[in-house]
Amino acid sequence: MKVMKFGGTSVGSPQRMKEVTKLITKSGEPVFVVLSAMSGTTNSLVEISDYLYKKNADGANEVINRLEQNYLRHTQELYSGEEYRQLTNDFLREEFQYLRSFTKELFTSFEEKNIVAQGEIMSTNMVVNYMKEQGIDAVLVNALDFMRTDKNAEPDPIYIKEKLNAILEKESNHQVYITQGFICRNAYGEIDNLQRGGSDYTASLIGAAVNAEEIQIWTDIDGMHNNDPRIVDKTEPVHQLHFEEAAELAYFGAKILHPTCVQPAKYAGIPVRLLNTMDPDAEGTTISNATEYGKIKAVAAKDNIIAIKIKSSRMLLATGFLRKVFEIFESYQTPIDMVCTSEVGVSMSIDNSAHLGEIVDELKKYGTVTVDTGMCVVCVVGDLDWSNIGFETRVLDAMKNIPVRMISYGGSNYNISFLVREEDKKRALQALSDTLFNK
């Protein structure tokens, strides 16, 4: 069985839903489908929640009414007959009445998560009903019946596998199984969400639970490119990536994929394919545990980086210095991206400025602190094992005219990173493409 995930733009209109249905049923083989909310819906649900937090019931009801009319227009176009149109309209009216019920209650983050979950619930019901109207043997599997996180807010893979396989055993031999992405229950049975990676994470967890043949992530672009096509000329899709390479690219700016969402697939050894709903015949990108040796694959960049340098003569030969420094960042739950050390100092980069002032104040106990803002991490990804002689030289040659604040190499076999000013990002990305890919 294959798992297919479709994002919000892929089911963003009745026409897109019809085209996605054709993609789902094209092979005639059983598939497990994960759907996001229709594009724009989640933003509207968050807006409703925002009004309710502010105790503005009129504002919330106005957004609810507008969203309901939009959905009812969609059902007019989606269904050809009255039976399934009426069935879906009745379901949607119940949904919107449910949303209105929150305008009369005390509103907390618990109620907000309930509201935001309704986007995926509505889109999956609409598509299942459309498939049934088309004579397709489709069944809706409620994600809230099997997708759960533990007390650390991390997915509970043992529970997910046990509950999902029990459902599939009971609902066997259907052509299409459809479920909601993003949403789940937490360890206390409350409606929650997977946060990082959202629907992609759902697809990866399901793929691992059912030991899928392949996990397909369908978006509106044809896979991961070897550079940012919004900034750089002549980019091309990368057809094959190792899981580690994909994670590096995702973490350092390739927005098509969240770095954590493919981990369940990686551990289960299930390939993930990134495909384009607008161009279904495009090859896309396949992510697996296979490595293409001796090849640099792609470049990505991450903005809004802050560089922090601590210089201290007391660091020389002092044990525990780095531990004390890292504990400060840990205490403020601020992850570190890059680290470079010398005999008298340490430089590091972060992408979260929420506690910058407190962190700097704490660091001043151990040395002189300087802060550089407006920075950018540029990451080159590929088979960058140290035994590949000359690879670093090629990358450094491309950066010869770019001022570089920090370089990180050796922490991974798949990545060399540069910290540069944001104003130099475009020049750096274009220079890397010209040197590494366009010659």
XYZ file of N, CA and C in Angstrom, residues 215-304:
270
model
N 5.812 6.565 0.479
C 5.042 7.706 0.969
C 5.201 8.831 -0.046
N 4.096 9.311 -0.564
C 4.124 10.376 -1.557
C 3.603 11.675 -0.937
N 4.402 12.740 -1.032
C 4.010 14.062 -0.558
C 3.738 14.921 -1.789
N 2.456 15.200 -2.043
C 2.068 15.973 -3.233
C 1.904 17.443 -2.861
N 2.639 18.303 -3.578
C 2.565 19.744 -3.329
C 2.336 20.451 -4.673
N 2.628 21.745 -4.711
C 2.425 22.491 -5.957
C 3.740 22.838 -6.650
N 4.841 22.176 -6.251
C 6.101 22.325 -6.980
C 6.717 20.942 -7.204
N 7.615 20.851 -8.182
C 8.091 19.533 -8.611
C 9.330 19.085 -7.838
N 9.166 18.889 -6.533
C 10.236 18.363 -5.701
C 11.155 19.440 -5.165
N 12.195 19.004 -4.461
C 13.203 19.932 -3.941
C 14.128 20.368 -5.078
N 14.403 21.654 -5.155
C 15.315 22.169 -6.164
C 16.735 22.281 -5.606
N 17.699 22.377 -6.529
C 19.092 22.461 -6.087
C 19.475 23.843 -5.570
N 18.538 24.786 -5.616
C 18.714 26.105 -5.020
C 17.344 26.754 -4.953
N 17.272 27.932 -4.376
C 15.983 28.606 -4.202
C 15.552 29.248 -5.520
N 14.504 28.714 -6.171
C 14.098 29.246 -7.473
C 13.532 30.666 -7.408
N 13.183 31.135 -6.205
C 12.678 32.500 -6.057
C 13.808 33.528 -6.126
N 15.033 33.064 -5.923
C 16.174 33.970 -5.823
C 17.203 33.730 -6.928
N 17.379 32.463 -7.297
C 18.492 32.060 -8.160
C 17.985 31.640 -9.529
N 18.738 31.979 -10.570
C 18.405 31.571 -11.942
C 18.803 30.117 -12.179
N 18.069 29.448 -13.064
C 18.430 28.118 -13.580
C 18.518 27.048 -12.495
N 17.539 26.984 -11.616
C 17.509 25.874 -10.652
C 16.823 24.667 -11.282
N 17.125 23.489 -10.733
C 16.539 22.249 -11.232
C 16.118 21.369 -10.066
N 15.108 20.518 -10.265
C 14.745 19.568 -9.207
C 15.880 18.579 -8.955
N 16.042 18.202 -7.690
C 16.987 17.151 -7.321
C 16.205 15.848 -7.288
N 16.610 14.867 -8.081
C 15.786 13.667 -8.231
C 15.989 12.641 -7.119
N 17.149 12.680 -6.453
C 17.381 11.708 -5.391
C 18.130 12.351 -4.236
N 17.657 12.116 -3.023
C 18.305 12.628 -1.813
C 18.344 11.545 -0.749
N 19.407 11.539 0.026
C 19.437 10.730 1.243
C 18.580 11.435 2.300
N 18.025 10.676 3.228
C 17.210 11.282 4.285
C 17.969 12.395 5.026
N 19.268 12.157 5.273
C 20.063 13.169 5.974
C 20.207 14.432 5.135
N 20.401 14.273 3.825
C 20.505 15.430 2.942
C 19.197 16.219 2.932
N 18.081 15.506 2.848
C 16.775 16.171 2.844
C 16.534 16.908 4.156
N 16.941 16.294 5.274
C 16.757 16.934 6.577
C 17.591 18.207 6.677
N 18.826 18.172 6.193
C 19.677 19.358 6.210
C 19.045 20.479 5.381
N 18.589 20.152 4.171
C 17.985 21.160 3.303
C 16.717 21.727 3.919
N 15.903 20.851 4.498
C 14.649 21.303 5.109
C 14.925 22.213 6.298
N 15.905 21.834 7.120
C 16.201 22.640 8.302
C 16.758 24.004 7.924
N 17.559 24.025 6.864
C 18.217 25.269 6.489
C 17.498 26.027 5.389
N 16.177 25.814 5.247
C 15.436 26.747 4.423
C 14.584 26.192 3.315
N 14.728 24.912 2.935
C 13.895 24.361 1.862
C 12.498 24.103 2.418
N 11.552 25.003 2.153
C 10.257 25.020 2.835
C 9.341 23.864 2.437
N 9.687 23.114 1.401
C 8.795 22.065 0.920
C 8.623 20.943 1.934
N 9.570 20.807 2.877
C 9.526 19.670 3.791
C 10.052 20.088 5.153
N 9.353 19.667 6.222
C 9.853 19.945 7.567
C 10.876 18.877 7.953
N 11.984 19.255 8.596
C 13.058 18.284 8.837
C 12.677 17.078 9.685
N 11.722 17.238 10.608
C 11.393 16.105 11.481
C 10.350 15.167 10.883
N 9.627 15.618 9.866
C 8.442 14.864 9.465
C 8.769 13.560 8.743
N 9.993 13.417 8.212
C 10.309 12.175 7.511
C 11.047 11.171 8.397
N 11.282 11.522 9.651
C 12.023 10.616 10.530
C 11.375 9.236 10.665
N 10.042 9.143 10.859
C 9.457 7.797 10.942
C 9.697 6.974 9.674
N 9.638 7.616 8.503
C 9.902 6.915 7.245
C 11.363 6.488 7.166
N 12.258 7.356 7.606
C 13.690 7.043 7.590
C 13.976 5.806 8.434
N 13.447 5.786 9.659
C 13.718 4.660 10.552
C 13.094 3.364 10.032
N 11.973 3.485 9.311
C 11.308 2.297 8.759
C 11.862 1.910 7.391
N 12.758 2.732 6.833
C 13.340 2.430 5.534
C 12.360 2.568 4.385
N 11.383 3.473 4.516
C 10.359 3.667 3.479
C 10.697 4.914 2.673
N 10.843 4.801 1.347
C 11.153 5.989 0.542
C 10.013 6.998 0.539
N 10.384 8.270 0.483
C 9.422 9.374 0.417
C 9.614 10.076 -0.920
N 8.530 10.264 -1.653
C 8.612 10.968 -2.936
C 7.870 12.296 -2.850
N 8.520 13.357 -3.306
C 7.907 14.679 -3.380
C 7.439 14.898 -4.807
N 6.131 15.057 -4.996
C 5.548 15.128 -6.337
C 4.683 16.381 -6.477
N 4.361 16.714 -7.728
C 3.681 17.967 -8.052
C 2.281 17.686 -8.591
N 1.255 18.129 -7.858
C -0.124 17.906 -8.323
C -0.410 18.665 -9.611
N 0.308 19.764 -9.849
C 0.088 20.549 -11.065
C 0.775 19.931 -12.281
N 1.756 19.057 -12.026
C 2.483 18.362 -13.091
C 2.752 16.933 -12.631
N 1.715 16.082 -12.622
C 1.823 14.745 -12.042
C 2.855 13.843 -12.705
N 3.212 14.135 -13.947
C 4.171 13.286 -14.660
C 5.624 13.661 -14.372
N 5.852 14.782 -13.678
C 7.221 15.181 -13.338
C 7.825 14.157 -12.376
N 9.132 13.942 -12.504
C 9.806 12.900 -11.716
C 9.804 13.211 -10.228
N 9.910 14.495 -9.890
C 9.926 14.876 -8.478
C 11.222 14.478 -7.803
N 11.171 14.367 -6.473
C 12.341 14.016 -5.664
C 12.042 12.778 -4.835
N 12.941 11.800 -4.893
C 12.825 10.609 -4.050
C 13.834 10.693 -2.924
N 13.348 10.546 -1.698
C 14.200 10.593 -0.505
C 14.243 9.192 0.094
N 15.445 8.676 0.298
C 15.580 7.307 0.823
C 16.878 7.205 1.608
N 17.224 5.991 2.017
C 18.476 5.773 2.740
C 19.650 5.523 1.801
N 19.429 5.671 0.499
C 20.498 5.477 -0.482
C 21.274 6.779 -0.680
N 22.583 6.670 -0.842
C 23.450 7.828 -1.057
C 24.021 7.795 -2.470
N 23.980 8.916 -3.151
C 24.693 9.068 -4.420
C 26.087 9.588 -4.082
N 27.064 8.714 -4.177
C 28.399 9.050 -3.703
C 29.082 10.060 -4.620
N 29.841 10.962 -3.990
C 30.656 11.895 -4.730
C 29.881 12.968 -5.452
N 28.735 13.380 -4.902
C 27.915 14.368 -5.595
C 27.402 15.428 -4.633
N 27.563 16.711 -5.023
C 26.943 17.806 -4.278
C 25.548 18.021 -4.847
N 24.548 18.054 -3.978
C 23.152 18.008 -4.432
C 22.474 19.360 -4.522
N 22.599 20.179 -3.478
C 21.741 21.368 -3.422
C 22.268 22.381 -2.424
N 21.671 23.574 -2.491
C 22.010 24.686 -1.605
C 20.709 25.243 -1.030
N 20.741 25.612 0.242
C 19.578 26.250 0.872
C 20.058 27.365 1.786
N 19.147 28.235 2.176
C 19.515 29.358 3.047
C 18.444 29.593 4.094
N 18.880 30.021 5.264
C 17.980 30.280 6.390
C 18.225 31.697 6.897
N 17.175 32.516 6.897
C 17.284 33.932 7.270
C 17.058 34.152 8.769
N 17.173 35.421 9.160
C 16.885 35.869 10.537
C 17.760 35.160 11.572
